[in-house]
Short mmCIF file of C-alpha atoms in Angstrom, two decimals:
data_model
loop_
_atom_site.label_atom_id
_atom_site.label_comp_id
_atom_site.label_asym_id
_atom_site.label_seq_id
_atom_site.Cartn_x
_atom_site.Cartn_y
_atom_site.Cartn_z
CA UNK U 1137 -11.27 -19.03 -50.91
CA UNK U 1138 -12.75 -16.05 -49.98
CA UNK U 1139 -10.74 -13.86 -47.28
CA UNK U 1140 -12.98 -11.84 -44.72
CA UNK U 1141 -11.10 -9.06 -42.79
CA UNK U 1142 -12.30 -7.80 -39.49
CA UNK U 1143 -11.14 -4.66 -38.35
CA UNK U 1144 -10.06 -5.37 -34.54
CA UNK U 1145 -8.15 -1.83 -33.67
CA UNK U 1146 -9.05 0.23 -30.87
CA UNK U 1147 -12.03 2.25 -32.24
CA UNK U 1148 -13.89 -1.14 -33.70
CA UNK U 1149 -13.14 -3.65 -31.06
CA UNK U 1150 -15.36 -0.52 -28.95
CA UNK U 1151 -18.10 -0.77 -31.54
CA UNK U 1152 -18.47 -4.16 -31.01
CA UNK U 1153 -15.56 -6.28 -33.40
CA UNK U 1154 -15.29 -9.05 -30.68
CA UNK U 1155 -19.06 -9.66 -31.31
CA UNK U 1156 -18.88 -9.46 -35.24
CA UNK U 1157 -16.09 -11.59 -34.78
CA UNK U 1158 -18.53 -14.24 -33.11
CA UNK U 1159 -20.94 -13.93 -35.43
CA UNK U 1160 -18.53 -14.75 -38.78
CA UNK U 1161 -17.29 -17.58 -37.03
CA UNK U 1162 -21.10 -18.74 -36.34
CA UNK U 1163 -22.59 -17.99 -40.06
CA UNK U 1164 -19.59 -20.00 -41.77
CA UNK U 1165 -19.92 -23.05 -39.10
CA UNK U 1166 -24.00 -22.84 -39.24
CA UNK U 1167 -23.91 -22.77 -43.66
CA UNK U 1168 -20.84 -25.17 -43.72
CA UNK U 1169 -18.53 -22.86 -45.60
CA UNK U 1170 -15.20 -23.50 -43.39
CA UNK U 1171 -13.60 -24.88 -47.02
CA UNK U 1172 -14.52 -21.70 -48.61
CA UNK U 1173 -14.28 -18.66 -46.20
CA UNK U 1174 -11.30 -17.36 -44.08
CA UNK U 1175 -11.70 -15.33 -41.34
CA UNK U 1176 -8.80 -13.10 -40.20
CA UNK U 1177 -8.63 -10.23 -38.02
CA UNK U 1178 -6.49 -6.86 -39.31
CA UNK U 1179 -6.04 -3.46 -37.88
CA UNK U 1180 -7.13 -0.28 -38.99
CA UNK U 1181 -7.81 -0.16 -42.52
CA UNK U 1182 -8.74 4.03 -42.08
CA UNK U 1183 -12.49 3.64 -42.78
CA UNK U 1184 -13.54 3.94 -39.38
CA UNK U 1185 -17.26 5.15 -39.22
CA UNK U 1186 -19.36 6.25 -36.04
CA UNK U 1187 -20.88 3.13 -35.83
CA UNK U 1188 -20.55 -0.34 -36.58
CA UNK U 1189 -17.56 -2.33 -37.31
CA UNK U 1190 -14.92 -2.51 -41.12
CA UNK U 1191 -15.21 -5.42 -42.67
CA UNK U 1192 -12.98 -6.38 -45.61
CA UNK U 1193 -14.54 -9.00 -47.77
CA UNK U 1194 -12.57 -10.01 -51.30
CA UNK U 1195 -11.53 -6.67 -52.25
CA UNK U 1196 -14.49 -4.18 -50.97
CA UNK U 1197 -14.11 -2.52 -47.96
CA UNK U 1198 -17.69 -2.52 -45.54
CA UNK U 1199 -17.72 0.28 -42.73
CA UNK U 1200 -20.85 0.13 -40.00
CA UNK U 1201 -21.51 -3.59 -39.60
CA UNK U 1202 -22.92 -4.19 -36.07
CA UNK U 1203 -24.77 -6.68 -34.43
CA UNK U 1204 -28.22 -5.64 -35.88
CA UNK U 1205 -27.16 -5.36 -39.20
CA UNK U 1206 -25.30 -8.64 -39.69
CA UNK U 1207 -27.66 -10.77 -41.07
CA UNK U 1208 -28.49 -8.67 -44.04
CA UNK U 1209 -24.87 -7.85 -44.24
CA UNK U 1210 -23.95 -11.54 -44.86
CA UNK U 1211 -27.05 -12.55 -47.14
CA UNK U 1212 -26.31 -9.45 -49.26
CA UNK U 1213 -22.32 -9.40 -49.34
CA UNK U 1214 -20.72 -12.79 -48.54
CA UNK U 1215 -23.08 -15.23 -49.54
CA UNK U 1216 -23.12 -14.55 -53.29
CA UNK U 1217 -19.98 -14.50 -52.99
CA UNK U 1218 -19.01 -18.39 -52.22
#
């Protein structure tokens, strides 16, 4: 199983966490990967970045993931990863 963290403190639920949130819980429905990905949310993990949400996946830490940038973000760092 692969464990996704997303950071839902203060300063990323205002850059837009609720939203990242969605879109996890979208990409792992959409590629049928609810056996192999867990999604849990987690407080600061003191990476936060001017824009863009953290994002813990495995082991590596991911600071600046927004809305615009998810798609790449999930082709590039979770998908060769299940």
């Amino acid at each position: 199983m692969l464990i996704i963290s997303i950071c839902v403190g203060s300063s990323c639920h205002i850059k837009g966490s609720e939203a990242i949130v969605e879109l996890f819980q979208r990409y792992v429905e959409a590629c049928g990967l609810e056996d192999k990905i867990v999604l849990q949310g987690c407080f600061c993990q003191g990476r936060c970045n001017r824009e863009g949400v953290t994002v813990t996946v495995g082991d590596d830490v991911f600071t600046g993931i927004t809305k615009e940038n998810f798609k790449e973000f999930w082709q590039t760092n979770v998908l060769p990863r299940v």
